[in-house]
Structure formats: structure tokens, C-alpha cells
Coordinates of C-alpha atoms in Angstrom, one line a residue:
Chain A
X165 CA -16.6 -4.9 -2.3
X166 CA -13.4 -6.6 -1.4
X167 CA -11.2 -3.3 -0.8
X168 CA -10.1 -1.5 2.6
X169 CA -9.0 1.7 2.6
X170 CA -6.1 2.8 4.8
X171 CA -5.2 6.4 5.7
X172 CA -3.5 8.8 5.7
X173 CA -0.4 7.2 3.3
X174 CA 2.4 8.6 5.8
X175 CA 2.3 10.1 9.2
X176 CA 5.3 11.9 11.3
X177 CA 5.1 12.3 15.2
X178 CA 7.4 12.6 17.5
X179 CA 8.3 10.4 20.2
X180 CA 6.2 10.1 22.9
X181 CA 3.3 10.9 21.0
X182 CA 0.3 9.0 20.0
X183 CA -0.1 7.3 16.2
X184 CA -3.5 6.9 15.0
X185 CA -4.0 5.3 11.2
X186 CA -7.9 4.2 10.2
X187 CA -9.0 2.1 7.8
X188 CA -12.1 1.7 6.0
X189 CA -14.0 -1.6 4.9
X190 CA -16.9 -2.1 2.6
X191 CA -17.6 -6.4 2.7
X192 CA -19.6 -7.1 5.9
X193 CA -18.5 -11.0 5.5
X194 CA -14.9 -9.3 7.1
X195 CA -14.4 -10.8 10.9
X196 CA -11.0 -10.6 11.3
X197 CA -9.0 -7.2 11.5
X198 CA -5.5 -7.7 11.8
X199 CA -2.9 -5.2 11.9
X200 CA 1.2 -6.0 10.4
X201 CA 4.3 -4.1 10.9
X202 CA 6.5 -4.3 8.3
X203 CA 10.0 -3.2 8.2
X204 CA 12.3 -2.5 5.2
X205 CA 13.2 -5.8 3.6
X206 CA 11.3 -7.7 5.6
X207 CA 8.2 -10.0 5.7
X208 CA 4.6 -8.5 7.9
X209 CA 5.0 -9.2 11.4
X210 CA 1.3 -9.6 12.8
X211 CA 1.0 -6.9 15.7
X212 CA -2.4 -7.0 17.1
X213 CA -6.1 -8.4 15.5
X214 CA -9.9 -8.2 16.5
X215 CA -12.9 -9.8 15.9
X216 CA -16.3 -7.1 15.6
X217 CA -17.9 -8.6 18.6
X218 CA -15.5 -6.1 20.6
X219 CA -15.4 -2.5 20.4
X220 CA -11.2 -2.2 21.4
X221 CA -8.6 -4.5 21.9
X222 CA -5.1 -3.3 23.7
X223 CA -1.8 -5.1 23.9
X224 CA 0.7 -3.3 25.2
X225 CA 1.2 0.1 23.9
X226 CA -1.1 -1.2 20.7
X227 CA -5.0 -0.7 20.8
X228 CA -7.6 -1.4 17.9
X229 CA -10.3 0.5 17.9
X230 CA -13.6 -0.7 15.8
X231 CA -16.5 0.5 15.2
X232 CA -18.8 -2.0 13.6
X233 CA -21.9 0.1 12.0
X234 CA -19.0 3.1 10.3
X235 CA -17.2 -0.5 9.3
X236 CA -14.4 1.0 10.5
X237 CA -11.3 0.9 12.7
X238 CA -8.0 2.0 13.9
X239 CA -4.8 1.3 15.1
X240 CA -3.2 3.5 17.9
X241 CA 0.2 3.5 18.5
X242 CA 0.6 4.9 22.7
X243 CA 3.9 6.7 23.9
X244 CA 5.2 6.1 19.7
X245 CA 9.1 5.6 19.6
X246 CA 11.1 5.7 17.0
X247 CA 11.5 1.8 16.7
X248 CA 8.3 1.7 15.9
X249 CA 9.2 3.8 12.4
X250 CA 8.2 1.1 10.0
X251 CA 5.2 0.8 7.5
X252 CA 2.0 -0.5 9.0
X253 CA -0.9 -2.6 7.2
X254 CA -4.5 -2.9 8.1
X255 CA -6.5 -6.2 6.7
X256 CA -9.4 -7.7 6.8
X257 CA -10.7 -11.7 6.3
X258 CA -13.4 -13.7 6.2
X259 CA -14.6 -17.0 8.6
X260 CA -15.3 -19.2 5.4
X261 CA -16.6 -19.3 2.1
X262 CA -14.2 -19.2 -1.3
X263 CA -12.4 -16.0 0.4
X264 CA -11.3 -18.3 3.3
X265 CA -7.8 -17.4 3.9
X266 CA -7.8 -14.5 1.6
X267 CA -6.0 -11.3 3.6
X268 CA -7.5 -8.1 2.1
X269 CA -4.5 -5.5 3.1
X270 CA -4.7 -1.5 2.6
X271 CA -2.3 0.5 0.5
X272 CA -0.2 0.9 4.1
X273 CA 1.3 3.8 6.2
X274 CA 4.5 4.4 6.5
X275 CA 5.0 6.0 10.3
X276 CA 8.0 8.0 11.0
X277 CA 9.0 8.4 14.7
X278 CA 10.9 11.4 15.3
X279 CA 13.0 11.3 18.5
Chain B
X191 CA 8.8 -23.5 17.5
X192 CA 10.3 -22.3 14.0
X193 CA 9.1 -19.3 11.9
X194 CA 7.9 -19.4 8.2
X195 CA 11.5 -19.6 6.0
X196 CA 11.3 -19.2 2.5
X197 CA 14.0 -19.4 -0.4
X198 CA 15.6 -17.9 -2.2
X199 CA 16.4 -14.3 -0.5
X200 CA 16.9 -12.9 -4.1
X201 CA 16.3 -13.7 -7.8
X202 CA 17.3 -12.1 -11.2
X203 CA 15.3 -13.6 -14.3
X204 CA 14.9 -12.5 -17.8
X205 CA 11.6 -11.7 -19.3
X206 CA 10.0 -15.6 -20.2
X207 CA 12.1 -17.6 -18.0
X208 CA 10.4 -19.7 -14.7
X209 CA 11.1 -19.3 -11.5
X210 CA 10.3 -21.1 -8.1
X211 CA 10.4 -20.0 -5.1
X212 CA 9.9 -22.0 -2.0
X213 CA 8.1 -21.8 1.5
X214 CA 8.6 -23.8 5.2
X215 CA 5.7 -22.9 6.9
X216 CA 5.8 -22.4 11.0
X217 CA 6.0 -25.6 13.2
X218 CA 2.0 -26.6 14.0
X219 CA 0.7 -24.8 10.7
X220 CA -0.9 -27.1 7.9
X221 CA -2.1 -24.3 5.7
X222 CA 0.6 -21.9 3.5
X223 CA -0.9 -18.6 1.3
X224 CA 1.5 -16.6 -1.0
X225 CA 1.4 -13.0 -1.5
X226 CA 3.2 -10.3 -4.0
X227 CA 4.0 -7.2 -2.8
X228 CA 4.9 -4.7 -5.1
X229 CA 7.3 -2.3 -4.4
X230 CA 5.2 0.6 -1.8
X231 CA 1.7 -1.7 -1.9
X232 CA 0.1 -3.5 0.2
X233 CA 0.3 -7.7 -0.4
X234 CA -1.9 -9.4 -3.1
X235 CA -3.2 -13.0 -2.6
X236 CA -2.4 -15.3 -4.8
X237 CA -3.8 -18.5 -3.9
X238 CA -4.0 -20.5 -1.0
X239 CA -2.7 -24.2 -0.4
X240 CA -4.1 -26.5 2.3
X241 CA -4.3 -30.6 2.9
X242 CA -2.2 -30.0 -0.9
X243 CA -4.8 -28.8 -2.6
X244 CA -5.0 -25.2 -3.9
X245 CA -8.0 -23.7 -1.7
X246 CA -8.8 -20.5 -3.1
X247 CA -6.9 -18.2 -5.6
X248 CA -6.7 -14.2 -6.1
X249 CA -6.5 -12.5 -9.3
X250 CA -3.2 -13.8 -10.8
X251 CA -3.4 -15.8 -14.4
X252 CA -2.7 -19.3 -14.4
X253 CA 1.0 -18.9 -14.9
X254 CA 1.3 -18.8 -11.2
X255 CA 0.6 -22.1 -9.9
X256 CA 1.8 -23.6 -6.7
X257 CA 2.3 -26.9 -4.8
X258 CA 2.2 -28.1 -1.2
X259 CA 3.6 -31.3 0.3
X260 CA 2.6 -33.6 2.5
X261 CA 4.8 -31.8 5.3
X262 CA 3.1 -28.8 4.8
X263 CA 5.7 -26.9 2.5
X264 CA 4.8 -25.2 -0.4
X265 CA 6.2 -24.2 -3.8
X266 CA 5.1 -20.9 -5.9
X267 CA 5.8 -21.5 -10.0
X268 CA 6.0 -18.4 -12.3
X269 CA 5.9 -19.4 -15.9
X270 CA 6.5 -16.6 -18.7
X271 CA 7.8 -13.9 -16.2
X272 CA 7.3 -10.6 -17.0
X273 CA 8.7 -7.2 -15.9
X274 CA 5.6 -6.5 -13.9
X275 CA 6.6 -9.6 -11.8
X276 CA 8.9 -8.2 -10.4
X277 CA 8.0 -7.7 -6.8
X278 CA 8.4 -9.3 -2.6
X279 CA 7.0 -12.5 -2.4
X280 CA 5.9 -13.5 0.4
X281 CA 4.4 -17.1 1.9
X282 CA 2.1 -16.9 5.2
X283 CA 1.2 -19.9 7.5
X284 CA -1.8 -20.6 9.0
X285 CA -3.8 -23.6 11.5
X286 CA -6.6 -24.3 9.6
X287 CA -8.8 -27.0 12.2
X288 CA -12.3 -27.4 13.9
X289 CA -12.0 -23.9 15.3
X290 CA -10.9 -21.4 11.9
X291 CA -7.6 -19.5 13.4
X292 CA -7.1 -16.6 11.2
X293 CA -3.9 -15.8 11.8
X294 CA -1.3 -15.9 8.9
X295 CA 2.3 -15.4 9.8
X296 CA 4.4 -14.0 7.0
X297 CA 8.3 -15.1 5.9
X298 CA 10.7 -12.5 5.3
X299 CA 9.5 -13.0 1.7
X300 CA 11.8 -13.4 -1.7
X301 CA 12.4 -10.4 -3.8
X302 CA 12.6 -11.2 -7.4
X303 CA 13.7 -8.8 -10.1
X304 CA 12.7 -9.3 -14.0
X305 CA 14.7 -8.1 -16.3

């Protein structure tokens, strides 16, 4: 009930290119959909987030994607670059209850840039 | 404003020993989570510390316990180490207020090897 499900596990593209990863949800008490960047050795850095009462979100060259009734959504990486080679998270919380504060993360993508 | 720091960077301990590992959460923030990340997953939640009181907890055995103090720092304890807790450790801050923010921002974490 509590799991999201990220895919696909590793994705190569080359720059310029677009990055698409998806992820999957199953508790429809999730509200918030953030997205992390996380490079080698280093702690998540939150990149971009929604809330299901929109459809898409963009910041920048970063758009989420959601799609309420599939309980699903995706993260699309525009005009990719090779800094953005890092491994990227999908998670999913909850407004209140005992799961307040709880981030539910996917098993992660690990993007590879090629320039 | 100041990021989430946490300490040590790394740790060697035996199998059985204790460890603590310690969190400054951002400027503003009143609420800390912790997280283990094993190596190529996603972050688990651990528990959840806010106004110092431990406010929700994730599937970890009571040998991890934690603190927070009254400026908003936080302490994770690991009793009886074992090999498998070997992992990234990482401490997220949070606002938690009138209006719920959501957004956790991670440290660069504290690797600790069991040997």
C-alpha cells in the first residue's frame, strides 16, 4: 500500500535530448510528489514537487507530469546535459495522519548524459 | 539561511558497538526526519522528531532511537550495530506550522561502515 514504483532502473541519452522516468503509486492518501537529485556521495537535493490538484508542473528545464486516476507521474528532464547525470528519486507523502512526514522514495534511476 | 549539516562525514564500527550520529537542521525548520540509504536504494524512514518528541517511526527495531533539542537539532542512536547497518544516513528538515509544508531538505548524510 505504501510502495512507489520507479522505472526504468537506468536510462542513457544523449545531450540535448529529453529524460523521461515514471513512477507508480498505489496509497491514494499520497499528496505530495516530490522529485530528488542525488549525486555520488551526496545527500537528495529536492528538484521539483506537485500536489494532484494539477495535471504538470515546469521549472525550468524540469516538468512533472501527473496523472491522478493511473496514480501516476513523471519527471521530464528537457534539453538533458550531462550535469544532469546523477541518480533521480521519485516520492510520495501524506498531509497528516501517523505517516505525516514519512517520504515514501522509489528504488531510483540512475540517468547517464552522454555529451 | 544555512543548509541541513550533519556529523560525522564517516564512521567505522564493529559489529555491537553504538554509534551517534548528529543533525543541524536548516535555519526556520522545527521538524528533523532520518533516513538510511543503503548502498543503490532508495531512502528508508526511520522516524520523525518534532517539538522533541518522536512523531512517527518506519520499520527500524527499537535499537534506533533518536533525540531532538530544543533548537531543533537532532541525534540518531544505533545500539547493537550490525553489518546490515551499514549504510548513508541521512537527516532531512522540514517547517511543520498551521499550513503543513511538505518539503524535507536532505544533509549530505553520514556513511557508516560495520565491520
Amino acid at each position: 500500500q505504501q510502495q512507489v514504483k520507479q522505472s526504468p532502473q537506468s536510462l542513457i541519452v544523449q545531450k540535448g535530448g529529453i529524460s523521461i522516468i515514471n513512477c507508480a503509486y498505489e496509497n491514494t492518501a499520497f499528496d505530495y510528489f516530490p522529485w530528488y537529485q542525488q549525486f555520488p556521495g551526496k545527500g537528495p537535493a529536492l528538484l521539483i514537487a506537485i500536489r494532484p490538484d494539477v495535471s504538470e508542473k515546469k521549472e525550468g528545464r524540469f516538468t512533472i507530469s501527473f496523472n491522478k486516476s493511473a496514480k501516476q507521474f513523471s519527471l521530464h528532464i528537457m534539453d538533458s546535459q550531462p550535469g544532469d547525470s546523477a541518480t533521480y528519486f521519485c516520492a510520495a507523502n501524506t498531509r497528516g495522519g501517523t505517516s505525516y512526514g514519512k517520504l515514501t522514495f522509489g528504488q531510483g534511476t540512475i540517468l547517464t548524459v552522454h555529451p | 539561511e544555512t543548509g541541513v549539516t550533519q556529523s560525522p562525514t564517516h564512521l567505522i564500527k564493529t559489529r555491537g558497538q553504538q554509534v551517534t550520529l548528529r543533525c543541524s537542521s536548516q535555519s526556520g525548520h522545527n521538524t528533523v526526519s532520518w533516513y538510511q540509504q543503503a548502498l543503490g536504494q532508495g531512502p528508508q524512514f526511520i522516524f520523525q522528531y518534532y517539538r522533541e518528541e518522536e512523531n512517527g517511526r518506519g520499520n527500524f527495531p527499537p535499537r534506533f532511537s533518536g533525540l531532538q533539542f530544543p533548537n531543533y537539532s537532532s541525534e540518531l542512536n544505533v545500539n547493537a550495530l550490525e553489518l546490515d547497518d551499514s549504510a548513508l544516513y541521512l537527516c532531512a528538515s522540514s517547517l511543520t506550522g498551521l499550513v503543513r509544508g511538505h518539503e524535507q531538505y536532505f544533509g549530505p548524510g553520514t556513511r557508516l561502515t560495520v565491520t
